[in-house]
Short mmCIF file of C-alpha atoms in Angstrom, two decimals:
data_model
loop_
_atom_site.label_atom_id
_atom_site.label_comp_id
_atom_site.label_asym_id
_atom_site.label_seq_id
_atom_site.Cartn_x
_atom_site.Cartn_y
_atom_site.Cartn_z
CA MET A 4 -19.30 33.38 -118.91
CA SER A 5 -18.35 30.07 -120.50
CA ALA A 6 -14.72 31.22 -120.69
CA THR A 7 -14.69 31.92 -116.94
CA ILE A 8 -16.22 28.53 -116.10
CA LEU A 9 -13.76 26.70 -118.33
CA VAL A 10 -10.70 28.59 -117.12
CA ILE A 11 -11.55 27.92 -113.46
CA ALA A 12 -12.34 24.24 -114.11
CA ILE A 13 -9.13 23.72 -116.09
CA LEU A 14 -7.11 25.41 -113.34
CA VAL A 15 -8.71 23.25 -110.62
CA SER A 16 -8.20 20.03 -112.56
CA GLN A 17 -4.59 20.94 -113.39
CA VAL A 18 -3.90 21.58 -109.70
CA LEU A 19 -5.50 18.23 -108.76
CA LEU A 20 -3.57 16.32 -111.41
CA GLY A 21 -0.36 18.09 -110.42
CA GLY A 22 -0.99 17.04 -106.81
CA ALA A 23 -1.58 13.49 -108.02
CA MET A 24 1.74 13.59 -109.86
CA CYS A 25 3.46 14.87 -106.70
CA LEU A 26 2.00 12.03 -104.59
CA ALA A 27 3.02 9.45 -107.20
CA GLY A 28 6.49 10.97 -107.32
CA TRP A 29 6.71 10.77 -103.52
CA ARG A 30 5.81 7.09 -103.64
CA LEU A 31 8.32 6.65 -106.49
CA LEU A 32 11.10 8.09 -104.33
CA LYS A 33 10.08 6.51 -101.03
CA GLY A 34 8.56 3.17 -102.10
CA PRO A 35 9.99 0.42 -99.91
CA ARG A 36 10.47 -2.08 -102.74
CA ALA A 37 10.92 -2.09 -106.48
CA GLN A 38 7.33 -3.05 -107.28
CA ASP A 39 6.08 0.03 -105.42
CA ARG A 40 8.28 2.19 -107.59
CA VAL A 41 7.01 0.54 -110.79
CA LEU A 42 3.41 1.06 -109.69
CA ALA A 43 4.14 4.70 -108.84
CA LEU A 44 5.74 5.17 -112.26
CA ASP A 45 2.62 3.75 -113.94
CA SER A 46 0.43 6.12 -111.93
CA LEU A 47 2.75 9.00 -112.82
CA TYR A 48 2.40 8.18 -116.51
CA LEU A 49 -1.40 8.19 -116.20
CA SER A 50 -1.51 11.51 -114.34
CA GLY A 51 0.80 13.10 -116.89
CA MET A 52 -1.36 11.84 -119.74
CA LEU A 53 -4.53 13.29 -118.22
CA LEU A 54 -2.67 16.55 -117.50
CA LEU A 55 -1.71 16.79 -121.17
CA LEU A 56 -5.35 16.23 -122.20
CA THR A 57 -6.43 19.00 -119.82
CA PHE A 58 -3.70 21.24 -121.23
CA GLY A 59 -4.99 20.52 -124.73
CA ILE A 60 -8.50 21.62 -123.73
CA GLY A 61 -7.02 24.79 -122.26
CA SER A 62 -5.18 25.66 -125.48
CA GLY A 63 -7.93 24.56 -127.87
CA GLN A 64 -5.51 22.59 -130.06
CA THR A 65 -5.76 18.88 -130.78
CA ILE A 66 -1.98 18.42 -131.03
CA TYR A 67 -1.75 17.49 -127.35
CA PHE A 68 -3.92 14.46 -128.07
CA GLU A 69 -1.11 12.76 -129.98
CA ALA A 70 1.32 13.38 -127.14
CA ALA A 71 -1.15 11.87 -124.67
CA LEU A 72 -1.63 8.84 -126.92
CA VAL A 73 2.13 8.29 -127.14
CA ILE A 74 2.42 8.57 -123.35
CA GLY A 75 -0.33 5.95 -122.97
CA LEU A 76 1.47 3.57 -125.34
CA LEU A 77 4.83 4.05 -123.61
CA SER A 78 3.21 3.52 -120.22
CA PHE A 79 2.03 0.06 -121.22
CA VAL A 80 5.40 -0.93 -122.68
CA ALA A 81 7.38 0.44 -119.73
CA THR A 82 5.26 -1.18 -117.02
CA ALA A 83 5.07 -4.55 -118.81
CA ALA A 84 8.85 -4.59 -119.35
CA LEU A 85 9.58 -3.61 -115.74
CA ALA A 86 7.17 -6.24 -114.38
CA LYS A 87 8.86 -8.84 -116.58
CA PHE A 88 12.21 -7.69 -115.26
CA LEU A 89 11.05 -7.99 -111.65
CA MET A 90 9.76 -11.49 -112.33
CA ARG A 91 12.69 -12.94 -114.26
CA GLY A 92 15.67 -10.66 -113.76
CA GLU A 93 15.91 -9.91 -117.48
CA VAL A 94 13.54 -8.50 -120.06
CA ILE A 95 14.34 -10.51 -123.21
CA GLU A 96 15.28 -14.14 -122.69
CA MET B 9 -9.08 32.80 -123.65
CA SER B 10 -10.62 33.81 -126.97
CA VAL B 11 -10.95 30.13 -127.90
CA PHE B 12 -13.73 29.69 -125.33
CA ASP B 13 -15.89 32.67 -126.27
CA GLY B 14 -18.10 31.03 -128.90
CA LEU B 15 -19.11 28.11 -126.70
CA PRO B 16 -22.60 27.82 -125.17
CA VAL B 17 -22.68 27.94 -121.38
CA TRP B 18 -24.20 24.47 -120.97
CA ILE B 19 -21.36 22.92 -122.98
CA ALA B 20 -18.88 24.72 -120.74
CA VAL B 21 -20.68 23.45 -117.62
CA ILE B 22 -20.62 19.85 -118.88
CA VAL B 23 -16.93 20.07 -119.78
CA ALA B 24 -16.08 21.68 -116.43
CA ILE B 25 -17.94 19.02 -114.42
CA CYS B 26 -16.31 16.19 -116.38
CA LEU B 27 -12.81 17.66 -116.04
CA VAL B 28 -13.04 18.34 -112.32
CA ALA B 29 -14.64 14.95 -111.61
CA GLY B 30 -11.99 13.07 -113.57
CA ALA B 31 -9.12 14.99 -111.98
CA ALA B 32 -10.58 14.55 -108.48
CA ILE B 33 -11.06 10.79 -108.95
CA THR B 34 -7.48 10.45 -110.20
CA PHE B 35 -6.24 12.47 -107.22
CA VAL B 36 -8.14 10.25 -104.77
CA GLY B 37 -6.64 7.16 -106.39
CA THR B 38 -3.15 8.59 -106.04
CA VAL B 39 -3.78 9.49 -102.39
CA GLY B 40 -4.61 5.82 -101.90
CA LEU B 41 -1.35 4.89 -103.64
CA ALA B 42 0.55 7.10 -101.23
CA ARG B 43 -1.21 6.11 -98.02
CA PHE B 44 -2.11 2.39 -98.07
CA PRO B 45 0.23 0.32 -95.88
CA THR B 46 0.98 -2.77 -98.01
CA PHE B 47 1.75 -3.22 -101.69
CA TYR B 48 -1.25 -5.47 -102.35
CA GLN B 49 -3.57 -2.76 -101.08
CA ARG B 50 -1.67 -0.05 -102.93
CA ILE B 51 -2.04 -1.74 -106.31
CA HIS B 52 -5.83 -1.28 -106.22
CA ALA B 53 -5.87 2.46 -105.72
CA PRO B 54 -4.53 3.90 -109.02
CA THR B 55 -7.10 1.91 -111.00
CA LEU B 56 -9.61 4.57 -109.97
CA GLY B 57 -7.64 6.92 -112.19
CA THR B 58 -7.27 4.47 -115.05
CA SER B 59 -10.98 3.66 -115.18
CA PHE B 60 -13.25 6.52 -114.21
CA GLY B 61 -10.66 9.30 -113.97
CA ALA B 62 -9.53 8.79 -117.55
CA PHE B 63 -13.15 8.21 -118.63
CA PHE B 64 -14.39 11.57 -117.32
CA VAL B 65 -11.42 13.59 -118.59
CA ILE B 66 -11.70 12.01 -122.06
CA VAL B 67 -15.47 12.52 -122.23
CA GLY B 68 -14.92 16.17 -121.29
CA SER B 69 -12.29 16.52 -124.01
CA MET B 70 -14.58 14.89 -126.58
CA VAL B 71 -17.52 17.16 -125.72
CA PHE B 72 -15.27 20.23 -125.81
CA PHE B 73 -13.69 19.57 -129.20
CA THR B 74 -17.00 18.43 -130.71
CA ALA B 75 -18.55 21.75 -129.72
CA LEU B 76 -15.46 23.75 -130.70
CA GLU B 77 -15.01 22.36 -134.20
CA ALA B 78 -18.77 21.81 -134.87
CA ARG B 79 -18.17 18.23 -136.00
CA PRO B 80 -17.96 14.93 -134.11
CA VAL B 81 -14.47 14.52 -132.63
CA ILE B 82 -14.20 11.06 -131.11
CA HIS B 83 -10.55 10.15 -131.54
CA GLU B 84 -10.01 10.45 -127.78
CA VAL B 85 -11.84 7.12 -127.54
CA LEU B 86 -8.56 5.56 -128.72
CA ILE B 87 -6.85 6.59 -125.48
CA LEU B 88 -9.76 5.34 -123.36
CA VAL B 89 -9.91 1.94 -125.07
CA PHE B 90 -6.16 1.53 -124.90
CA VAL B 91 -5.93 2.47 -121.22
CA LEU B 92 -8.88 0.25 -120.29
CA ILE B 93 -7.38 -2.74 -122.11
CA THR B 94 -3.76 -2.41 -121.01
CA THR B 95 -4.14 -1.50 -117.32
CA PRO B 96 -5.46 -4.91 -116.14
CA VAL B 97 -2.72 -6.66 -118.13
CA THR B 98 0.13 -4.61 -116.69
CA LEU B 99 -1.18 -4.68 -113.13
CA MET B 100 -1.72 -8.45 -113.27
CA LEU B 101 1.88 -8.85 -114.47
CA LEU B 102 3.10 -6.54 -111.70
CA ALA B 103 1.09 -8.26 -108.97
CA ARG B 104 2.31 -11.69 -110.06
CA ALA B 105 5.88 -10.43 -110.10
CA ALA B 106 5.47 -8.99 -106.59
CA LEU B 107 3.89 -12.23 -105.34
CA TYR B 108 6.72 -14.23 -106.88
CA ARG B 109 9.32 -12.01 -105.20
CA ASP B 110 7.60 -12.21 -101.82
CA ARG B 111 7.30 -15.99 -101.98
CA ALA B 112 10.88 -16.40 -103.15
CA GLU B 113 12.04 -14.43 -100.12
CA GLY B 114 9.80 -16.40 -97.76
CA ASN B 115 7.63 -13.48 -96.70
CA ASP B 116 4.24 -14.42 -95.31
CA VAL B 117 2.02 -12.90 -97.96
CA GLY B 118 -1.42 -11.93 -96.73
CA ALA B 119 -0.89 -12.71 -93.04
CA ASP B 120 -2.50 -9.39 -92.11
CA MET B 121 -5.51 -9.81 -94.36
CA PRO B 122 -9.01 -10.57 -93.08
CA ALA B 123 -9.31 -13.89 -94.93
CA ALA B 124 -6.11 -15.30 -93.44
CA GLU B 125 -7.90 -18.30 -91.95
CA ASN B 126 -8.94 -19.44 -95.42
CA ARG B 127 -5.40 -19.51 -96.74
CA SER B 128 -4.75 -23.09 -95.68
CA ALA B 129 -7.60 -24.25 -97.90
CA ARG B 130 -6.18 -22.36 -100.85
CA SER B 131 -2.47 -22.86 -100.33
CA ASP B 132 -2.23 -25.91 -102.60
CA VAL B 133 -3.86 -23.95 -105.40
CA GLY B 134 -1.33 -21.18 -104.89
CA ASP B 135 1.57 -23.62 -104.97
CA THR B 136 0.56 -25.19 -108.25
CA ASP B 137 0.04 -21.69 -109.54
CA GLN B 138 3.57 -20.75 -108.56
CA THR B 139 5.14 -23.63 -110.41
CA GLY B 140 3.46 -22.35 -113.54
CA LEU B 141 5.36 -19.09 -113.28
#
C-alpha cells in the first residue's frame, strides 16, 4: 500500500519536474535576450536539483543528496558569474 | 520497490503530498517563466520553485529518510538554507544587470507597468542609483 502510494507520487513529481525542465529549456533556447537565458539556466539548475532529490527518494539511497547539494552550489556560482558578466562585460576585473 | 515496504502508510501519504506539492509549485513557477511577456515579470516566477517548491520537496525527503533509517536525518536542511540564502542574491544581481543593460541601450524600462505615472517622482532616485553601479 505505502509502496504504491510512493511509486505513484514519485512518478507524478518526476513528470512535473521534467516538464518544468522542458519549459526552462524552451525559454533558454528562445529567450529574447541574454538575461532571459541566464534566468532560464538558473531555473533549470533548480528543477534538476529537485529532480535528483526525488530520484534519491525513489531509490532509497542518500548518495543523490550530495549530487543535489553540488548542483545547488554550482547554480549560485554560475548565475552570479553570468550576472556579473552581463553587467561589466568580464567576470574578474 | 522493496525499499518502501516497511514504511507506515501515513508516512507514505505525508511524503507523497509533500513531493507532489513541491513539484507542482515548481512547475507552476516555470510555466510563469515561459509565459510572462517581459523580463521583469519573468524574474518573479521561478522564485516559487526556489522557496516553497524546494521547501516541500526537501521536507518530503527528510520525512522519508527519517522514517526509513529510524533516526533523524536532517542534512537536507543544508540545501534548503543554501537555496533560500543564495536565490535573492543572484536574482538581485541579475535584475540589476538587466536594468543596467536596458538603460544603457535607452529602452524605456517599465513604460507598460501600472505605476508608470509615479516614475517621474522616482527617476532621480534611479539615476543616483545607476551611478553607483
